[in-house]
């Protein structure tokens, strides 16, 4: 551009200080500077949020650049493109004239292009007898060349920020998975400690994760979850050390007893049998001997093992659409594989983790699977998690719902719809 030259818009379009600043910036192009127009365009796409342009405006800029004659933008080749509205609309994927004007104005406001309007507002170029363009009226891409270094730096920063956010998200996902499974292990192994309180702390942290989060929002949450995970690992390691000490003492005592040559009894086999009976009794407190207990354990297929289907049994209930379940119970999503739930298998896997975390015994959950069906049992667990603050004994509550289902006195639908209404403002989209 000529030094000190100012161009004003044609017609009713007003002039602004921003336009004047863009024109002054366009005059600062360093001599001999050139850039590949498509590499520069990709950098603009990367830096789009920082530049304040929309994706539709970038479609128009893409179309404008196709009218620039060379692959490299430079002052030597000229900086004005002058397509007609009809041709520009065609190359902008058939964009209507009104929409085209609106997005051209966005590009001008963002300081990416300049208008150089002719006296009558038309876009054209005057050529000499040799066909060389003398003066052209249309859109100047001079700001792109003047701001090339700035745009490239913004693009590099945007890429770095995106990679940092991805890394933080990955670390947060792994930390969430670790905490969830370690808590489940603590409940399964009956490790001493305030695991209910730890579970509440974990759920509170999960509730603070925004749906669309930035690195600044996730970093402090990751730090807090890292501390919680370290505390859980410390408690579990103490349990392991205690078990090792107990095992060593047991081996020493057994060695002392076995060293008696007059002893006619092998104590270890009877100890193993006793332990086996205790483990089975823990699964079903009112059960009989171990062999009988194994026959009575319910299967996940629907009917109870060894018996005909009960005509009034709840496992004949139909399951609700998975999308509705996840809309009603978005909290269960955090416990699915990879933090998502895409099918019923994922939901049932998440329910097993949540069941352990809530302190629901395996026998109570197996009875629910037998009485309601695996899908409905997983749905009820998701509902209990969603209403966790209002239920004192999740295991007792689940057993009660199972009995009521088998008597035909309980339906899942009203519970789901109540939760859908409760979560309506913040419901998460199902995977």
Short mmCIF file of C-alpha atoms in Angstrom, two decimals:
data_model
loop_
_atom_site.label_atom_id
_atom_site.label_comp_id
_atom_site.label_asym_id
_atom_site.label_seq_id
_atom_site.Cartn_x
_atom_site.Cartn_y
_atom_site.Cartn_z
CA UNK A 1 0.00 0.00 0.00
CA UNK A 2 1.05 3.58 -0.54
CA UNK A 3 2.52 5.20 2.58
CA UNK A 4 -0.07 7.32 4.37
CA UNK A 5 -2.89 6.14 2.10
CA UNK A 6 -6.32 5.79 3.74
CA UNK A 7 -9.30 4.11 2.10
CA UNK A 8 -12.87 4.44 3.35
CA UNK A 9 -15.77 2.06 2.67
CA UNK A 10 -18.25 2.63 -0.14
CA UNK A 11 -21.91 3.45 0.53
CA UNK A 12 -23.48 3.28 3.97
CA UNK A 13 -20.75 1.23 5.58
CA UNK A 14 -19.14 3.38 8.29
CA UNK A 15 -15.46 3.93 8.91
CA UNK A 16 -14.01 2.89 12.29
CA UNK A 17 -10.80 3.36 14.25
CA UNK A 18 -10.24 -0.40 13.99
CA UNK A 19 -10.23 -0.17 10.20
CA UNK A 20 -7.81 2.72 10.33
CA UNK A 21 -5.50 0.76 12.67
CA UNK A 22 -5.61 -2.23 10.30
CA UNK A 23 -4.66 -0.01 7.38
CA UNK A 24 -1.73 1.43 9.34
CA UNK A 25 -0.59 -2.10 10.27
CA UNK A 26 -0.78 -3.17 6.63
CA UNK A 27 1.78 -0.51 5.78
CA UNK A 28 4.39 -2.14 8.06
CA UNK A 29 5.15 -5.15 5.82
CA UNK A 30 8.87 -5.82 5.82
CA UNK A 31 10.55 -5.62 2.38
CA UNK A 32 10.81 -8.98 0.64
CA UNK A 33 8.46 -10.68 3.07
CA UNK A 34 6.39 -13.56 1.65
CA UNK A 35 4.34 -16.46 3.00
CA UNK A 36 2.62 -19.53 1.58
CA UNK A 37 -1.04 -18.57 1.58
CA UNK A 38 -2.25 -22.07 2.52
CA UNK A 39 0.23 -22.53 5.36
CA UNK A 40 -0.78 -19.13 6.66
CA UNK A 41 -4.45 -20.07 6.31
CA UNK A 42 -3.88 -23.26 8.36
CA UNK A 43 -2.21 -21.15 11.05
CA UNK A 44 -5.25 -18.86 11.09
CA UNK A 45 -7.50 -21.90 11.53
CA UNK A 46 -5.39 -23.04 14.53
CA UNK A 47 -5.48 -19.55 16.06
CA UNK A 48 -9.16 -18.95 15.24
CA UNK A 49 -10.39 -18.46 18.86
CA UNK A 50 -7.61 -15.96 19.62
CA UNK A 51 -8.30 -14.05 16.39
CA UNK A 52 -12.05 -13.87 17.06
CA UNK A 53 -13.32 -15.27 13.78
CA UNK A 54 -15.96 -17.92 13.10
CA UNK A 55 -15.59 -21.07 11.05
CA UNK A 56 -17.98 -19.65 8.44
CA UNK A 57 -15.81 -16.53 8.16
CA UNK A 58 -12.82 -18.80 7.53
CA UNK A 59 -14.78 -20.45 4.69
CA UNK A 60 -15.07 -17.01 3.08
CA UNK A 61 -11.36 -16.31 3.64
CA UNK A 62 -10.54 -19.66 2.04
CA UNK A 63 -12.61 -18.67 -0.98
CA UNK A 64 -10.90 -15.27 -1.21
CA UNK A 65 -7.44 -16.84 -1.15
CA UNK A 66 -8.33 -19.03 -4.13
CA UNK A 67 -8.52 -15.83 -6.19
CA UNK A 68 -4.95 -14.86 -5.28
CA UNK A 69 -2.90 -15.83 -8.36
CA UNK A 70 0.17 -17.38 -6.66
CA UNK A 71 0.76 -19.81 -3.81
CA UNK A 72 2.90 -17.23 -2.01
CA UNK A 73 1.57 -13.87 -0.86
CA UNK A 74 4.00 -11.02 -1.49
CA UNK A 75 3.90 -7.32 -2.30
CA UNK A 76 5.64 -7.98 -5.62
CA UNK A 77 2.66 -10.04 -6.84
CA UNK A 78 0.08 -7.54 -5.57
CA UNK A 79 -2.16 -7.83 -2.51
CA UNK A 80 -5.65 -7.13 -3.91
CA UNK A 81 -8.19 -9.78 -4.98
CA UNK A 82 -11.30 -8.60 -6.82
CA UNK A 83 -13.81 -11.44 -7.34
CA UNK A 84 -17.42 -10.72 -8.16
CA UNK A 85 -20.09 -11.60 -5.60
CA UNK A 86 -21.34 -14.40 -7.83
CA UNK A 87 -17.90 -16.03 -8.18
CA UNK A 88 -17.10 -15.57 -4.49
CA UNK A 89 -20.43 -17.14 -3.52
CA UNK A 90 -19.72 -20.19 -5.70
CA UNK A 91 -16.30 -20.77 -4.14
CA UNK A 92 -17.76 -20.23 -0.64
CA UNK A 93 -19.91 -23.38 -1.04
CA UNK A 94 -22.94 -21.49 -2.38
CA UNK A 95 -23.16 -19.00 0.50
CA UNK A 96 -25.97 -16.46 0.04
CA UNK A 97 -25.01 -12.83 -0.68
CA UNK A 98 -26.34 -11.58 2.67
CA UNK A 99 -24.39 -14.24 4.61
CA UNK A 100 -21.33 -13.53 2.50
CA UNK A 101 -21.45 -9.82 3.37
CA UNK A 102 -21.85 -10.60 7.06
CA UNK A 103 -18.78 -12.85 7.21
CA UNK A 104 -16.71 -10.48 5.09
CA UNK A 105 -17.45 -7.83 7.71
CA UNK A 106 -16.23 -10.26 10.42
CA UNK A 107 -12.92 -10.71 8.58
CA UNK A 108 -12.53 -6.92 8.23
CA UNK A 109 -13.32 -6.39 11.95
CA UNK A 110 -10.79 -9.06 12.90
CA UNK A 111 -8.11 -7.23 10.94
CA UNK A 112 -7.43 -10.07 8.49
CA UNK A 113 -8.47 -8.29 5.29
CA UNK A 114 -9.05 -4.69 4.16
CA UNK A 115 -11.60 -3.22 1.83
CA UNK A 116 -10.30 -1.08 -0.99
CA UNK A 117 -13.52 0.09 -2.56
CA UNK A 118 -13.77 1.70 -6.00
CA UNK A 119 -15.71 4.94 -6.57
CA UNK A 120 -18.86 2.95 -7.48
CA UNK A 121 -18.27 0.03 -5.05
CA UNK A 122 -17.50 -2.47 -7.83
CA UNK A 123 -14.48 -4.78 -7.71
CA UNK A 124 -12.18 -4.64 -10.72
CA UNK A 125 -8.60 -3.99 -11.88
CA UNK A 126 -7.18 -1.62 -14.44
CA UNK A 127 -4.56 -3.17 -16.70
CA UNK A 128 -2.08 -1.61 -19.08
CA UNK A 129 -1.57 -2.71 -22.68
CA UNK A 130 0.77 -5.49 -21.56
CA UNK A 131 -1.93 -6.91 -19.31
CA UNK A 132 -0.21 -5.90 -16.08
CA UNK A 133 -2.54 -4.85 -13.26
CA UNK A 134 -2.07 -1.15 -12.56
CA UNK A 135 -4.67 -0.49 -9.89
CA UNK A 136 -7.18 -2.87 -8.35
CA UNK A 137 -10.23 -2.44 -6.18
CA UNK A 138 -11.54 -5.24 -3.95
CA UNK A 139 -10.15 -6.92 -0.83
CA UNK A 140 -6.56 -6.48 0.32
CA UNK A 141 -4.80 -9.43 2.01
CA UNK A 142 -1.99 -7.13 3.17
CA UNK A 143 -2.96 -7.61 6.89
CA UNK A 144 -2.26 -11.35 6.55
CA UNK A 145 1.30 -10.65 5.45
CA UNK A 146 1.80 -7.88 8.02
CA UNK A 147 0.54 -10.11 10.86
CA UNK A 148 2.11 -13.36 9.64
CA UNK A 149 4.56 -13.71 12.55
CA UNK A 150 1.83 -12.87 15.09
CA UNK A 151 -0.57 -15.38 13.53
CA UNK A 152 2.08 -18.12 13.48
CA UNK A 153 2.90 -17.50 17.16
CA UNK A 154 -0.80 -17.62 18.10
CA UNK A 155 -1.18 -20.88 16.18
CA UNK A 156 1.84 -22.44 17.93
CA UNK A 157 0.46 -21.38 21.32
CA UNK A 158 -2.98 -22.81 20.46
CA UNK A 159 -1.40 -26.16 19.52
CA UNK A 160 0.65 -26.20 22.74
CA UNK A 161 -2.42 -25.37 24.85
CA UNK A 162 -4.43 -28.10 23.16
CA UNK A 163 -1.70 -30.68 23.76
CA UNK A 164 -1.40 -29.62 27.41
CA UNK A 165 -5.16 -29.92 27.88
CA UNK A 166 -5.12 -33.38 26.29
CA UNK A 167 -2.30 -34.48 28.60
CA UNK A 168 -4.10 -33.14 31.69
CA UNK A 169 -7.34 -34.86 30.64
CA UNK A 170 -5.50 -38.17 30.17
CA UNK A 171 -3.86 -37.91 33.59
CA UNK A 172 -7.19 -37.00 35.18
CA UNK A 173 -8.90 -39.98 33.52
CA UNK A 174 -6.22 -42.36 34.76
CA UNK A 175 -6.38 -40.87 38.26
CA UNK A 176 -10.18 -41.24 38.34
CA UNK A 177 -9.92 -44.83 37.20
CA UNK A 178 -7.25 -45.60 39.79
CA UNK A 179 -9.23 -44.10 42.66
CA UNK A 180 -12.46 -45.81 41.61
CA UNK A 181 -10.88 -49.25 41.38
CA UNK A 182 -8.80 -48.86 44.54
CA UNK A 183 -11.91 -47.89 46.52
CA UNK A 184 -13.74 -50.89 45.06
CA UNK A 185 -10.80 -53.11 46.11
CA UNK A 186 -10.92 -51.71 49.64
CA UNK A 187 -14.62 -52.56 49.94
CA UNK A 188 -14.14 -56.02 48.42
CA UNK A 189 -11.18 -56.86 50.66
CA UNK A 190 -12.84 -55.26 53.71
CA UNK A 191 -9.84 -53.04 54.39
CA UNK A 192 -10.20 -51.03 57.58
CA UNK A 193 -10.68 -47.28 57.09
CA UNK A 194 -13.30 -44.62 56.46
CA UNK A 195 -14.02 -45.72 52.91
CA UNK A 196 -17.52 -44.22 52.93
CA UNK A 197 -15.99 -40.81 53.65
CA UNK A 198 -13.34 -41.32 50.98
CA UNK A 199 -16.06 -42.28 48.46
CA UNK A 200 -17.98 -39.09 49.29
CA UNK A 201 -14.80 -37.03 48.77
CA UNK A 202 -14.25 -38.74 45.42
CA UNK A 203 -17.81 -38.07 44.25
CA UNK A 204 -17.50 -34.43 45.33
CA UNK A 205 -14.36 -34.02 43.22
CA UNK A 206 -16.06 -35.66 40.23
CA UNK A 207 -19.03 -33.29 40.55
CA UNK A 208 -16.67 -30.31 40.22
CA UNK A 209 -15.39 -31.35 36.77
CA UNK A 210 -17.02 -29.04 34.17
CA UNK A 211 -18.46 -30.52 31.00
CA UNK A 212 -16.28 -28.21 28.88
CA UNK A 213 -13.15 -27.65 30.95
CA UNK A 214 -9.95 -25.66 30.49
CA UNK A 215 -6.47 -26.57 31.64
CA UNK A 216 -6.72 -23.94 34.39
CA UNK A 217 -9.90 -25.59 35.73
CA UNK A 218 -8.62 -29.18 35.54
CA UNK A 219 -5.12 -28.70 36.99
CA UNK A 220 -6.18 -28.01 40.62
CA UNK A 221 -8.70 -30.87 40.43
CA UNK A 222 -5.95 -33.20 39.20
CA UNK A 223 -3.74 -32.14 42.12
CA UNK A 224 -6.51 -32.85 44.64
CA UNK A 225 -7.28 -36.23 43.07
CA UNK A 226 -3.58 -37.08 43.10
CA UNK A 227 -3.46 -36.42 46.84
CA UNK A 228 -6.58 -38.54 47.39
CA UNK A 229 -5.09 -41.38 45.36
CA UNK A 230 -1.85 -41.20 47.37
CA UNK A 231 -3.81 -41.42 50.62
CA UNK A 232 -5.78 -44.44 49.37
CA UNK A 233 -2.60 -46.21 48.24
CA UNK A 234 -1.04 -45.49 51.64
CA UNK A 235 -4.02 -47.10 53.44
CA UNK A 236 -3.93 -50.16 51.20
CA UNK A 237 -0.16 -50.57 51.59
CA UNK A 238 -0.59 -50.53 55.37
CA UNK A 239 -3.12 -53.36 54.99
CA UNK A 240 -0.67 -55.36 52.83
CA UNK A 241 2.11 -54.90 55.41
CA UNK A 242 -0.24 -56.00 58.20
CA UNK A 243 -1.17 -59.14 56.26
CA UNK A 244 2.51 -59.93 55.68
CA UNK A 245 3.25 -59.64 59.41
CA UNK A 246 0.26 -61.85 60.26
CA UNK A 247 1.34 -64.41 57.66
CA UNK A 248 4.89 -64.52 59.03
CA UNK A 249 3.64 -64.98 62.59
CA UNK A 250 1.32 -67.77 61.40
CA UNK A 251 4.19 -69.54 59.64
CA UNK A 252 6.38 -69.32 62.77
CA UNK A 253 3.58 -70.71 64.93
CA UNK A 254 2.87 -73.50 62.45
CA UNK A 255 6.56 -74.42 62.37
CA UNK A 256 6.64 -74.64 66.17
CA UNK A 257 3.60 -76.93 66.22
CA UNK A 258 4.83 -79.13 63.37
CA UNK A 259 8.18 -79.61 65.13
CA UNK A 260 6.41 -81.70 67.80
CA UNK A 261 7.15 -85.33 66.77
CA UNK A 262 4.18 -86.62 68.77
CA UNK A 263 1.66 -84.54 66.84
CA UNK A 264 -0.72 -86.65 64.77
CA UNK A 265 -2.81 -83.84 63.21
CA UNK A 266 -2.19 -81.64 60.16
CA UNK A 267 -3.61 -78.27 61.11
CA UNK A 268 -3.29 -76.47 57.74
CA UNK A 269 -5.93 -78.45 55.76
CA UNK A 270 -8.61 -77.90 58.41
CA UNK A 271 -7.66 -74.17 58.50
CA UNK A 272 -8.22 -73.88 54.72
CA UNK A 273 -11.63 -75.56 54.94
CA UNK A 274 -12.70 -73.23 57.70
CA UNK A 275 -11.61 -70.25 55.73
CA UNK A 276 -13.57 -71.44 52.70
CA UNK A 277 -16.73 -71.83 54.76
CA UNK A 278 -16.33 -68.34 56.14
CA UNK A 279 -15.92 -66.83 52.67
CA UNK A 280 -19.13 -68.49 51.44
CA UNK A 281 -21.02 -67.48 54.56
CA UNK A 282 -20.01 -63.87 53.99
CA UNK A 283 -21.71 -63.97 50.60
CA UNK A 284 -24.98 -65.33 51.98
CA UNK A 285 -25.29 -64.99 55.79
CA UNK A 286 -28.32 -67.25 56.13
CA UNK A 287 -27.08 -69.98 53.84
CA UNK A 288 -26.41 -73.60 54.78
CA UNK A 289 -23.26 -75.62 54.14
CA UNK A 290 -20.85 -74.54 51.36
CA UNK A 291 -22.01 -77.07 48.76
CA UNK A 292 -25.64 -76.19 49.28
CA UNK A 293 -24.78 -72.49 49.14
CA UNK A 294 -23.10 -72.86 45.73
CA UNK A 295 -26.28 -74.41 44.33
CA UNK A 296 -28.40 -71.56 45.70
CA UNK A 297 -26.30 -68.72 44.27
CA UNK A 298 -28.31 -66.77 41.65
CA UNK A 299 -27.11 -66.43 38.07
CA UNK A 300 -27.15 -63.28 35.97
CA UNK A 301 -29.19 -64.87 33.19
CA UNK A 302 -32.59 -64.06 34.75
CA UNK A 303 -34.08 -67.25 36.28
CA UNK A 304 -32.80 -68.59 39.57
CA UNK A 305 -30.55 -71.62 39.28
CA UNK A 306 -32.19 -74.96 39.83
CA UNK A 307 -35.80 -73.67 39.71
CA UNK A 308 -38.52 -72.66 37.31
CA UNK A 309 -39.21 -69.03 36.57
CA UNK A 310 -41.47 -67.33 39.06
CA UNK A 311 -44.50 -65.97 37.14
CA UNK A 312 -44.43 -62.79 39.19
CA UNK A 313 -40.65 -62.38 39.18
CA UNK A 314 -39.26 -58.92 38.43
CA UNK A 315 -36.73 -60.15 35.87
CA UNK A 316 -39.56 -60.18 33.33
CA UNK A 317 -39.59 -56.37 33.53
CA UNK A 318 -38.57 -54.65 30.33
CA UNK A 319 -35.37 -52.58 30.44
CA UNK A 320 -35.52 -48.89 29.56
CA UNK A 321 -33.51 -47.28 26.72
CA UNK A 322 -29.87 -46.81 27.66
CA UNK A 323 -29.99 -43.14 26.63
CA UNK A 324 -32.82 -42.49 29.08
CA UNK A 325 -30.93 -44.23 31.89
CA UNK A 326 -27.81 -42.11 31.27
CA UNK A 327 -29.89 -38.94 31.05
CA UNK A 328 -31.47 -39.75 34.40
CA UNK A 329 -28.21 -40.92 36.01
CA UNK A 330 -25.25 -38.99 34.48
CA UNK A 331 -23.09 -39.78 37.52
CA UNK A 332 -22.63 -43.40 36.40
CA UNK A 333 -20.74 -42.19 33.29
CA UNK A 334 -17.63 -41.50 35.37
CA UNK A 335 -17.31 -45.19 36.24
CA UNK A 336 -17.61 -46.62 32.73
CA UNK A 337 -14.59 -47.89 30.78
CA UNK A 338 -12.55 -44.82 29.87
CA UNK A 339 -15.09 -42.54 31.57
CA UNK A 340 -17.82 -43.26 28.99
CA UNK A 341 -20.70 -45.68 28.56
CA UNK A 342 -21.62 -46.73 25.04
CA UNK A 343 -23.65 -49.90 25.58
CA UNK A 344 -25.33 -52.05 28.23
CA UNK A 345 -22.15 -54.04 28.86
CA UNK A 346 -20.35 -50.80 29.80
CA UNK A 347 -23.21 -49.85 32.13
CA UNK A 348 -23.15 -53.24 33.86
CA UNK A 349 -19.36 -53.01 34.29
CA UNK A 350 -19.75 -49.55 35.80
CA UNK A 351 -22.50 -50.85 38.10
CA UNK A 352 -20.14 -53.49 39.51
CA UNK A 353 -17.61 -50.78 40.40
CA UNK A 354 -20.26 -48.50 41.91
CA UNK A 355 -21.81 -51.41 43.81
CA UNK A 356 -18.51 -52.02 45.58
CA UNK A 357 -17.96 -48.32 46.19
CA UNK A 358 -21.41 -47.94 47.78
CA UNK A 359 -20.80 -50.93 50.04
CA UNK A 360 -23.50 -53.13 48.45
CA UNK A 361 -22.63 -56.79 49.07
CA UNK A 362 -22.11 -59.17 46.11
CA UNK A 363 -25.05 -61.31 47.26
CA UNK A 364 -27.42 -58.32 47.31
CA UNK A 365 -26.40 -57.35 43.78
CA UNK A 366 -26.67 -60.94 42.50
CA UNK A 367 -30.17 -61.20 43.98
CA UNK A 368 -31.08 -57.97 42.18
CA UNK A 369 -29.69 -59.30 38.88
CA UNK A 370 -31.70 -62.49 39.35
CA UNK A 371 -34.88 -60.74 40.44
CA UNK A 372 -34.84 -57.78 38.03
CA UNK A 373 -32.51 -58.84 35.23
CA UNK A 374 -28.91 -57.59 34.79
CA UNK A 375 -29.87 -54.44 32.86
CA UNK A 376 -32.47 -53.33 35.38
CA UNK A 377 -30.20 -54.15 38.32
CA UNK A 378 -27.47 -51.96 36.79
CA UNK A 379 -30.07 -49.23 36.21
CA UNK A 380 -31.13 -49.33 39.87
CA UNK A 381 -27.48 -49.10 40.99
CA UNK A 382 -27.10 -46.01 38.78
CA UNK A 383 -30.22 -44.51 40.39
CA UNK A 384 -28.92 -45.25 43.89
CA UNK A 385 -25.62 -43.54 43.00
CA UNK A 386 -27.52 -40.50 41.73
CA UNK A 387 -29.55 -40.31 44.96
CA UNK A 388 -26.59 -41.32 47.16
CA UNK A 389 -27.00 -38.43 49.58
CA UNK A 390 -30.56 -39.49 50.42
CA UNK A 391 -29.99 -43.24 51.00
CA UNK A 392 -28.43 -44.36 54.28
CA UNK A 393 -28.00 -48.06 53.45
CA UNK A 394 -27.65 -48.69 49.69
CA UNK A 395 -27.36 -52.47 50.22
CA UNK A 396 -30.53 -52.71 52.33
CA UNK A 397 -32.34 -50.41 49.93
CA UNK A 398 -31.38 -52.61 46.95
CA UNK A 399 -32.54 -55.79 48.74
CA UNK A 400 -35.87 -54.10 49.57
CA UNK A 401 -36.37 -53.04 45.94
CA UNK A 402 -35.53 -56.58 44.78
CA UNK A 403 -38.17 -58.09 47.09
CA UNK A 404 -40.75 -55.51 46.02
CA UNK A 405 -39.94 -56.16 42.35
CA UNK A 406 -40.48 -59.90 42.79
CA UNK A 407 -43.87 -59.17 44.40
CA UNK A 408 -44.77 -56.83 41.53
CA UNK A 409 -44.80 -53.78 43.82
CA UNK A 410 -41.93 -51.78 42.28
CA UNK A 411 -41.43 -50.19 38.84
CA UNK A 412 -38.24 -48.49 37.69
CA UNK A 413 -39.94 -46.03 35.33
CA UNK A 414 -41.18 -43.48 37.90
CA UNK A 415 -37.75 -43.41 39.59
CA UNK A 416 -36.03 -42.76 36.25
CA UNK A 417 -38.44 -40.03 35.19
CA UNK A 418 -38.09 -38.27 38.56
CA UNK A 419 -34.30 -38.22 38.11
CA UNK A 420 -34.65 -37.00 34.51
CA UNK A 421 -36.67 -34.05 35.77
CA UNK A 422 -34.20 -33.40 38.58
CA UNK A 423 -31.18 -33.46 36.23
CA UNK A 424 -32.82 -31.62 33.34
CA UNK A 425 -30.74 -28.40 33.60
CA UNK A 426 -27.40 -30.25 33.82
CA UNK A 427 -28.10 -33.60 32.12
CA UNK A 428 -25.09 -34.97 30.21
CA UNK A 429 -25.38 -36.27 26.69
CA UNK A 430 -25.36 -40.08 26.48
CA UNK A 431 -22.32 -41.54 24.71
#
